[in-house]
Amino acid sequence: MRVLSGIQPTGRFHWGNYFGAIRQYIALQQEDEAYYFIANLHALTTVRDPGQLRRNTLDAAMDLLALGLDPQRATLFVQSDVPEVSELMWLLMTGTPMGLLERCHAFKEKKARGLSADAGLFSYPVLMAADILAYDANWVPVGEDQIQHIEVCRDLAVSFNHSFGETFVLPQAKVLAASGKVPGTDGEKMSKSYNNTIEIFEDVKSMRKKIMRIVTDSRAMEEPKDPALDHLYQLYSLFAEPAACEEMAALYRRGGFGYGQIKKALADVAETYFAEARARREHFASNPDLVAQILADGACRARAKAGAVLARAQRACGVK
Ligand code: ADP
Ligand code: TRP
């Protein structure tokens, strides 16, 4: 079974990205053949500064490697290094009903807010379909927000196969467990767009500062509290071992503690949790050639696969 997913390099990755997506990608590399890519062509729909996009792309690669993505097990590459995908996108575009894309949420939401959308944002799901179909992917691990796009991909594959004969493998979404659940510093969903993130590789001092500023309620210290309803506890439980979580939960139920104490415990456990990855991140940052080589090898493997699928699709529809 082949697993494939992409992540956009729109900024530095945060805890929500890690627990909601990246951690699962890394776990899946153990079981299956895995392709993971940095979706810089998708990011181009929002990041319009070339230097920034290049930096984000490289940072994303280093973050994933530091967090344990193993280039021996998984194929890691940059989306734009596989031009076959953009060619395949055109073949799919010609059979894509406008109405299908008009219903897609990224475009619909932008339009609803009265903003003008470009053709790139409009056809974003078709590029995503090409990303998936180009590698004969069976499973696509994604957060809930991407399920609609996988449905579009399946529709396009079915319709192409119907018109031109069996060409594409039908992929399935594998919805990630914690997607959409990690709270940010204000208690809402952690997201770059809400300015409430804590980055995975944020400088330790600044990370601790942000943790100390996490919004809490004003109930008295003595009052017993339900840990399940508290976002500080939710964050703590992402990092801590089960026994430590149990102890913390008991403390909540007993009451008589201050949130400062919990925040300090969270800062300590988060710092330890990412300590090894942080050291690996520094290693990659000081060896840019190594990272470039890993991405070049990944692109080479990815192109071989995408080239074969593109040729199959070209022959099927008569452009070859
Ligand atoms: P952001 O909301 O910060 O722009 P993205 O939309 O780029 O993040 O998210 C990339 C991936 O990380 C997606 O698969 C998404 O489901 C996951 N993710 C993002 N934020 C969270 C969160 N707060 N909790 C769980 N998963 C999240
Ligand atoms: N659109 C996805 C996101 O924003 C990223 C992405 C691009 C992707 N191409 C993909 C994910 C192909 C899975 C498969 O999160």
CSV table of C-alpha atoms and ligand atoms in Angstrom, one decimal:
chain,number,residue,atom,x,y,z
A,1,MET,CA,0.0,0.0,0.0
A,2,ARG,CA,1.4,3.4,-1.0
A,3,VAL,CA,0.8,6.3,1.4
A,4,LEU,CA,1.2,9.9,0.1
A,5,SER,CA,0.7,13.3,1.7
A,6,GLY,CA,1.7,16.9,1.2
A,7,ILE,CA,2.1,19.8,3.6
A,8,GLN,CA,2.2,23.4,2.6
A,9,PRO,CA,5.3,25.5,3.5
A,10,THR,CA,3.3,28.6,4.5
A,11,GLY,CA,5.3,29.3,7.7
A,12,ARG,CA,7.1,27.4,10.5
A,13,PHE,CA,5.3,24.3,11.7
A,14,HIS,CA,3.6,24.5,15.0
A,15,TRP,CA,2.3,22.0,17.7
A,16,GLY,CA,-1.0,21.6,15.8
A,17,ASN,CA,0.8,20.6,12.6
A,18,TYR,CA,2.9,18.2,14.6
A,19,PHE,CA,0.3,16.3,16.6
A,20,GLY,CA,-2.4,16.7,13.9
A,21,ALA,CA,-0.4,15.7,10.9
A,22,ILE,CA,3.4,15.3,11.0
A,23,ARG,CA,3.6,12.8,13.8
A,24,GLN,CA,1.2,10.5,11.9
A,25,TYR,CA,3.1,10.8,8.7
A,26,ILE,CA,6.2,9.7,10.5
A,27,ALA,CA,4.5,6.8,12.1
A,28,LEU,CA,3.1,5.6,8.7
A,29,GLN,CA,6.6,5.5,7.1
A,30,GLN,CA,7.2,2.3,9.2
A,31,GLU,CA,4.4,0.3,7.7
A,32,ASP,CA,4.0,1.4,4.1
A,33,GLU,CA,5.7,2.7,1.1
A,34,ALA,CA,5.5,6.5,1.7
A,35,TYR,CA,5.8,9.6,-0.3
A,36,TYR,CA,5.8,13.0,1.4
A,37,PHE,CA,6.2,16.3,-0.3
A,38,ILE,CA,6.4,19.9,0.5
A,39,ALA,CA,3.6,21.6,-1.4
A,40,ASN,CA,5.3,24.8,-2.5
A,41,LEU,CA,3.1,25.1,-5.6
A,42,HIS,CA,0.1,25.2,-3.4
A,43,ALA,CA,1.8,27.6,-1.1
A,44,LEU,CA,2.3,29.9,-4.0
A,45,THR,CA,-1.4,30.7,-3.8
A,46,THR,CA,-0.7,32.6,-0.6
A,47,VAL,CA,3.0,33.2,-0.2
A,48,ARG,CA,4.0,35.8,-2.8
A,49,ASP,CA,7.5,36.6,-1.6
A,50,PRO,CA,10.0,34.4,-3.5
A,51,GLY,CA,12.7,34.5,-0.8
A,52,GLN,CA,10.2,33.7,1.8
A,53,LEU,CA,8.8,30.8,-0.2
A,54,ARG,CA,12.3,29.3,-0.7
A,55,ARG,CA,13.2,29.7,3.0
A,56,ASN,CA,9.8,28.2,4.1
A,57,THR,CA,10.4,25.2,1.7
A,58,LEU,CA,13.8,24.4,3.1
A,59,ASP,CA,12.7,25.0,6.7
A,60,ALA,CA,9.8,22.6,6.1
A,61,ALA,CA,12.2,19.9,4.8
A,62,MET,CA,14.6,20.4,7.7
A,63,ASP,CA,11.7,20.3,10.3
A,64,LEU,CA,10.3,17.1,8.8
A,65,LEU,CA,13.8,15.4,8.8
A,66,ALA,CA,14.5,16.6,12.3
A,67,LEU,CA,11.2,15.2,13.6
A,68,GLY,CA,12.1,11.8,12.3
A,69,LEU,CA,11.0,11.5,8.7
A,70,ASP,CA,13.5,9.0,7.4
A,71,PRO,CA,14.6,9.5,3.8
A,72,GLN,CA,15.7,5.9,3.6
A,73,ARG,CA,12.1,4.7,4.4
A,74,ALA,CA,10.0,7.5,2.9
A,75,THR,CA,10.5,9.5,-0.3
A,76,LEU,CA,10.7,13.2,0.7
A,77,PHE,CA,10.7,15.8,-2.0
A,78,VAL,CA,9.6,19.2,-3.1
A,79,GLN,CA,6.4,19.4,-5.2
A,80,SER,CA,7.8,21.7,-7.9
A,81,ASP,CA,10.8,19.3,-8.5
A,82,VAL,CA,8.3,16.9,-10.2
A,83,PRO,CA,7.1,18.9,-13.2
A,84,GLU,CA,5.2,15.8,-14.4
A,85,VAL,CA,2.6,16.6,-11.8
A,86,SER,CA,1.8,20.0,-13.4
A,87,GLU,CA,1.5,18.3,-16.8
A,88,LEU,CA,-0.9,15.8,-15.4
A,89,MET,CA,-2.9,18.6,-13.8
A,90,TRP,CA,-3.7,19.9,-17.3
A,91,LEU,CA,-4.9,16.5,-18.5
A,92,LEU,CA,-7.2,16.5,-15.4
A,93,MET,CA,-8.3,20.1,-15.8
A,94,THR,CA,-9.8,19.4,-19.2
A,95,GLY,CA,-12.4,17.1,-17.6
A,96,THR,CA,-13.1,19.0,-14.5
A,97,PRO,CA,-16.6,20.5,-14.2
A,98,MET,CA,-16.5,24.1,-13.0
A,99,GLY,CA,-19.3,23.4,-10.6
A,100,LEU,CA,-17.2,20.9,-8.7
A,101,LEU,CA,-14.5,23.5,-8.0
A,102,GLU,CA,-17.0,26.2,-7.2
A,103,ARG,CA,-18.2,24.0,-4.3
A,104,CYS,CA,-14.7,23.6,-2.9
A,105,HIS,CA,-14.2,25.4,0.4
A,106,ALA,CA,-11.0,27.3,0.0
A,107,PHE,CA,-12.4,29.1,-3.0
A,108,LYS,CA,-15.9,29.4,-1.7
A,109,GLU,CA,-14.8,30.9,1.6
A,110,LYS,CA,-12.6,33.5,-0.1
A,111,LYS,CA,-15.4,34.5,-2.4
A,112,ALA,CA,-17.9,34.6,0.5
A,113,ARG,CA,-15.6,37.1,2.3
A,114,GLY,CA,-15.8,39.3,-0.8
A,115,LEU,CA,-12.2,38.7,-1.7
A,116,SER,CA,-11.1,38.1,-5.3
A,117,ALA,CA,-9.7,34.7,-5.9
A,118,ASP,CA,-7.3,33.7,-8.7
A,119,ALA,CA,-7.4,30.8,-11.0
A,120,GLY,CA,-4.7,29.1,-9.0
A,121,LEU,CA,-6.9,29.0,-5.8
A,122,PHE,CA,-9.8,27.9,-7.9
A,123,SER,CA,-8.0,25.0,-9.5
A,124,TYR,CA,-6.1,24.1,-6.3
A,125,PRO,CA,-8.0,20.8,-5.8
A,126,VAL,CA,-7.0,19.7,-9.4
A,127,LEU,CA,-3.3,20.2,-8.6
A,128,MET,CA,-3.9,18.2,-5.4
A,129,ALA,CA,-5.6,15.5,-7.4
A,130,ALA,CA,-2.6,15.3,-9.8
A,131,ASP,CA,-0.3,15.1,-6.7
A,132,ILE,CA,-2.1,12.1,-5.5
A,133,LEU,CA,-2.8,10.3,-8.8
A,134,ALA,CA,0.7,10.8,-10.2
A,135,TYR,CA,2.1,8.3,-7.6
A,136,ASP,CA,-0.7,5.7,-7.7
A,137,ALA,CA,-1.3,6.5,-4.0
A,138,ASN,CA,-3.7,4.2,-2.1
A,139,TRP,CA,-3.9,6.1,1.2
A,140,VAL,CA,-3.8,9.9,1.7
A,141,PRO,CA,-3.4,10.8,5.4
A,142,VAL,CA,-5.0,14.3,5.8
A,143,GLY,CA,-6.8,16.5,8.4
A,144,GLU,CA,-10.5,16.7,8.2
A,145,ASP,CA,-10.3,19.9,6.2
A,146,GLN,CA,-8.9,18.1,3.2
A,147,ILE,CA,-11.4,15.3,2.9
A,148,GLN,CA,-13.4,17.3,0.3
A,149,HIS,CA,-10.3,17.6,-1.9
A,150,ILE,CA,-9.8,13.8,-1.8
A,151,GLU,CA,-13.4,13.4,-2.9
A,152,VAL,CA,-12.7,15.7,-5.8
A,153,CYS,CA,-9.6,13.7,-6.7
A,154,ARG,CA,-11.6,10.5,-6.7
A,155,ASP,CA,-14.3,12.1,-8.9
A,156,LEU,CA,-11.7,13.2,-11.4
A,157,ALA,CA,-10.0,9.8,-11.5
A,158,VAL,CA,-13.3,8.0,-11.9
A,159,SER,CA,-14.3,10.3,-14.8
A,160,PHE,CA,-10.9,10.0,-16.5
A,161,ASN,CA,-11.0,6.2,-16.2
A,162,HIS,CA,-14.5,6.3,-17.6
A,163,SER,CA,-13.6,8.4,-20.6
A,164,PHE,CA,-10.3,6.8,-21.4
A,165,GLY,CA,-10.1,3.4,-19.7
A,166,GLU,CA,-8.5,2.3,-16.4
A,167,THR,CA,-5.7,4.7,-15.9
A,168,PHE,CA,-5.7,5.9,-12.3
A,169,VAL,CA,-5.7,4.1,-8.9
A,170,LEU,CA,-8.5,5.4,-6.7
A,171,PRO,CA,-7.1,6.8,-3.5
A,172,GLN,CA,-8.7,6.9,-0.1
A,173,ALA,CA,-8.4,9.5,2.7
A,174,LYS,CA,-7.0,8.3,6.0
A,175,VAL,CA,-8.3,10.9,8.4
A,176,LEU,CA,-5.8,11.8,11.0
A,177,ALA,CA,-6.8,11.2,14.6
A,178,ALA,CA,-6.1,14.5,16.3
A,179,SER,CA,-6.6,16.8,13.3
A,180,GLY,CA,-8.2,20.1,14.2
A,181,LYS,CA,-8.0,19.4,17.9
A,182,VAL,CA,-4.8,20.9,19.2
A,183,PRO,CA,-5.7,24.2,21.1
A,184,GLY,CA,-3.6,27.3,20.7
A,185,THR,CA,-2.5,29.9,23.3
A,186,ASP,CA,-6.0,31.4,23.4
A,187,GLY,CA,-7.8,28.1,23.8
A,188,GLU,CA,-9.1,28.1,20.2
A,189,LYS,CA,-7.8,25.7,17.5
A,190,MET,CA,-4.1,26.4,17.0
A,191,SER,CA,-3.6,27.9,13.6
A,192,LYS,CA,-1.3,30.4,11.9
A,193,SER,CA,-4.3,32.4,10.8
A,194,TYR,CA,-5.3,32.9,14.5
A,195,ASN,CA,-1.9,34.0,15.7
A,196,ASN,CA,-2.0,31.6,18.6
A,197,THR,CA,0.7,29.1,17.7
A,198,ILE,CA,3.7,27.7,19.4
A,199,GLU,CA,6.2,26.6,16.9
A,200,ILE,CA,7.9,23.2,17.2
A,201,PHE,CA,11.4,24.7,16.9
A,202,GLU,CA,10.7,28.0,18.5
A,203,ASP,CA,13.6,29.3,20.6
A,204,VAL,CA,13.2,27.7,24.1
A,205,LYS,CA,13.0,31.1,25.9
A,206,SER,CA,10.3,32.4,23.6
A,207,MET,CA,8.4,29.1,23.8
A,208,ARG,CA,8.4,29.3,27.6
A,209,LYS,CA,7.2,32.8,27.5
A,210,LYS,CA,4.3,31.9,25.2
A,211,ILE,CA,3.3,29.0,27.4
A,212,MET,CA,3.3,31.3,30.5
A,213,ARG,CA,0.9,33.6,28.6
A,214,ILE,CA,-1.6,30.9,27.6
A,215,VAL,CA,-5.1,32.1,28.5
A,216,THR,CA,-6.7,30.4,31.5
A,217,ASP,CA,-9.9,30.9,33.4
A,218,SER,CA,-10.2,32.8,36.7
A,219,ARG,CA,-11.6,30.1,38.9
A,220,ALA,CA,-10.2,30.0,42.4
A,221,MET,CA,-7.1,27.8,43.1
A,222,GLU,CA,-9.0,25.6,45.6
A,223,GLU,CA,-11.8,24.7,43.2
A,224,PRO,CA,-11.6,21.2,41.7
A,225,LYS,CA,-11.5,21.3,37.9
A,226,ASP,CA,-12.3,18.9,35.1
A,227,PRO,CA,-9.1,18.2,33.2
A,228,ALA,CA,-10.9,17.1,30.0
A,229,LEU,CA,-12.3,20.6,29.7
A,230,ASP,CA,-9.1,22.5,30.1
A,231,HIS,CA,-6.9,23.4,27.1
A,232,LEU,CA,-3.8,23.6,29.3
A,233,TYR,CA,-4.3,20.0,30.3
A,234,GLN,CA,-5.0,19.0,26.7
A,235,LEU,CA,-1.7,20.4,25.7
A,236,TYR,CA,0.1,18.8,28.6
A,237,SER,CA,-1.4,15.4,27.8
A,238,LEU,CA,0.0,15.6,24.2
A,239,PHE,CA,3.5,15.6,25.6
A,240,ALA,CA,3.5,13.8,28.9
A,241,GLU,CA,3.6,10.0,29.5
A,242,PRO,CA,0.3,8.4,30.6
A,243,ALA,CA,1.4,8.1,34.3
A,244,ALA,CA,2.3,11.8,34.5
A,245,CYS,CA,-1.0,12.6,32.8
A,246,GLU,CA,-2.9,10.6,35.4
A,247,GLU,CA,-1.2,12.4,38.2
A,248,MET,CA,-1.9,15.8,36.6
A,249,ALA,CA,-5.6,14.8,36.0
A,250,ALA,CA,-5.8,13.9,39.7
A,251,LEU,CA,-4.4,17.2,40.7
A,252,TYR,CA,-7.1,18.9,38.6
A,253,ARG,CA,-9.8,16.9,40.2
A,254,ARG,CA,-8.5,17.7,43.7
A,255,GLY,CA,-8.1,21.4,43.1
A,256,GLY,CA,-5.7,23.6,45.1
A,257,PHE,CA,-3.2,24.4,42.4
A,258,GLY,CA,-2.3,27.4,40.4
A,259,TYR,CA,-2.2,27.5,36.6
A,260,GLY,CA,1.4,28.8,36.8
A,261,GLN,CA,2.5,25.4,38.1
A,262,ILE,CA,0.8,23.6,35.2
A,263,LYS,CA,2.3,26.0,32.7
A,264,LYS,CA,5.8,25.3,34.1
A,265,ALA,CA,5.2,21.5,33.9
A,266,LEU,CA,4.0,21.9,30.3
A,267,ALA,CA,7.1,24.0,29.4
A,268,ASP,CA,9.4,21.4,30.9
A,269,VAL,CA,7.8,18.4,29.2
A,270,ALA,CA,7.5,20.2,25.8
A,271,GLU,CA,11.2,21.2,26.0
A,272,THR,CA,12.3,17.6,26.8
A,273,TYR,CA,9.9,16.2,24.1
A,274,PHE,CA,11.5,18.1,21.3
A,275,ALA,CA,15.1,18.2,22.6
A,276,GLU,CA,16.5,15.5,20.4
A,277,ALA,CA,14.6,16.8,17.3
A,278,ARG,CA,16.0,20.2,18.1
A,279,ALA,CA,19.6,18.9,18.1
A,280,ARG,CA,18.9,17.1,14.8
A,281,ARG,CA,17.4,20.3,13.4
A,282,GLU,CA,20.7,22.1,14.2
A,283,HIS,CA,22.6,19.4,12.5
A,284,PHE,CA,20.6,19.7,9.3
A,285,ALA,CA,20.7,23.5,9.4
A,286,SER,CA,24.5,23.5,9.5
A,287,ASN,CA,24.6,20.9,6.6
A,288,PRO,CA,22.5,22.4,3.8
A,289,ASP,CA,24.2,20.2,1.2
A,290,LEU,CA,23.0,17.1,3.0
A,291,VAL,CA,19.4,18.4,2.9
A,292,ALA,CA,19.7,19.4,-0.7
A,293,GLN,CA,21.0,15.9,-1.5
A,294,ILE,CA,18.1,14.2,0.3
A,295,LEU,CA,15.6,16.4,-1.6
A,296,ALA,CA,17.3,15.7,-4.9
A,297,ASP,CA,17.3,11.9,-4.3
A,298,GLY,CA,13.6,12.1,-3.3
A,299,ALA,CA,12.7,14.1,-6.4
A,300,CYS,CA,14.6,11.6,-8.6
A,301,ARG,CA,12.6,8.7,-7.1
A,302,ALA,CA,9.3,10.6,-7.3
A,303,ARG,CA,9.9,11.7,-10.9
A,304,ALA,CA,10.5,8.1,-12.0
A,305,LYS,CA,7.1,7.1,-10.6
A,306,ALA,CA,5.2,10.2,-11.8
A,307,GLY,CA,6.8,9.9,-15.2
A,308,ALA,CA,5.4,6.4,-15.7
A,309,VAL,CA,1.9,7.4,-14.6
A,310,LEU,CA,1.9,10.6,-16.7
A,311,ALA,CA,2.9,8.5,-19.8
A,312,ARG,CA,0.1,6.1,-19.0
A,313,ALA,CA,-2.4,9.0,-18.8
A,314,GLN,CA,-1.0,10.7,-22.0
A,315,ARG,CA,-1.4,7.5,-24.0
A,316,ALA,CA,-4.9,6.9,-22.6
A,317,CYS,CA,-6.2,10.3,-23.7
A,318,GLY,CA,-4.3,10.5,-27.0
A,319,VAL,CA,-1.7,13.2,-26.5
A,320,LYS,CA,0.9,10.5,-27.0
B,1,ADP,P1,-2.6,26.4,9.8
B,1,ADP,O1,-4.1,26.3,10.3
B,1,ADP,O2,-1.7,26.8,10.9
B,1,ADP,O3,-2.5,27.2,8.5
B,1,ADP,P2,-2.4,24.1,8.1
B,1,ADP,O4,-3.8,24.3,7.6
B,1,ADP,O5,-1.3,24.5,7.1
B,1,ADP,O6,-2.2,24.9,9.4
B,1,ADP,O7,-2.3,22.6,8.6
B,1,ADP,C1,-1.4,21.6,8.0
B,1,ADP,C2,-1.8,20.3,8.7
B,1,ADP,O8,-1.7,20.4,10.1
B,1,ADP,C3,-3.2,19.9,8.3
B,1,ADP,O9,-3.2,18.5,8.0
B,1,ADP,C4,-4.0,20.1,9.5
B,1,ADP,O10,-5.1,19.2,9.6
B,1,ADP,C5,-3.0,20.0,10.7
B,1,ADP,N1,-3.3,21.0,11.7
B,1,ADP,C6,-3.2,22.3,11.7
B,1,ADP,N2,-3.6,22.9,12.8
B,1,ADP,C7,-4.0,21.9,13.7
B,1,ADP,C8,-4.5,21.8,15.0
B,1,ADP,N3,-4.7,22.9,15.7
B,1,ADP,N4,-4.8,20.6,15.5
B,1,ADP,C9,-4.6,19.5,14.8
B,1,ADP,N5,-4.1,19.5,13.5
B,1,ADP,C10,-3.8,20.6,13.0
B,2,TRP,N1,-3.8,20.9,0.4
B,2,TRP,C1,-3.1,20.2,1.5
B,2,TRP,C2,-3.1,21.1,2.7
B,2,TRP,O1,-3.3,22.3,2.6
B,2,TRP,C3,-1.6,20.0,1.1
B,2,TRP,C4,-1.5,19.1,-0.1
B,2,TRP,C5,-1.2,19.4,-1.4
B,2,TRP,C6,-1.8,17.7,-0.1
B,2,TRP,N2,-1.2,18.3,-2.2
B,2,TRP,C7,-1.6,17.2,-1.4
B,2,TRP,C8,-2.2,16.8,0.9
B,2,TRP,C9,-1.8,15.9,-1.8
B,2,TRP,C10,-2.4,15.4,0.5
B,2,TRP,C11,-2.2,15.0,-0.8
B,2,TRP,O2,-3.0,20.6,3.8
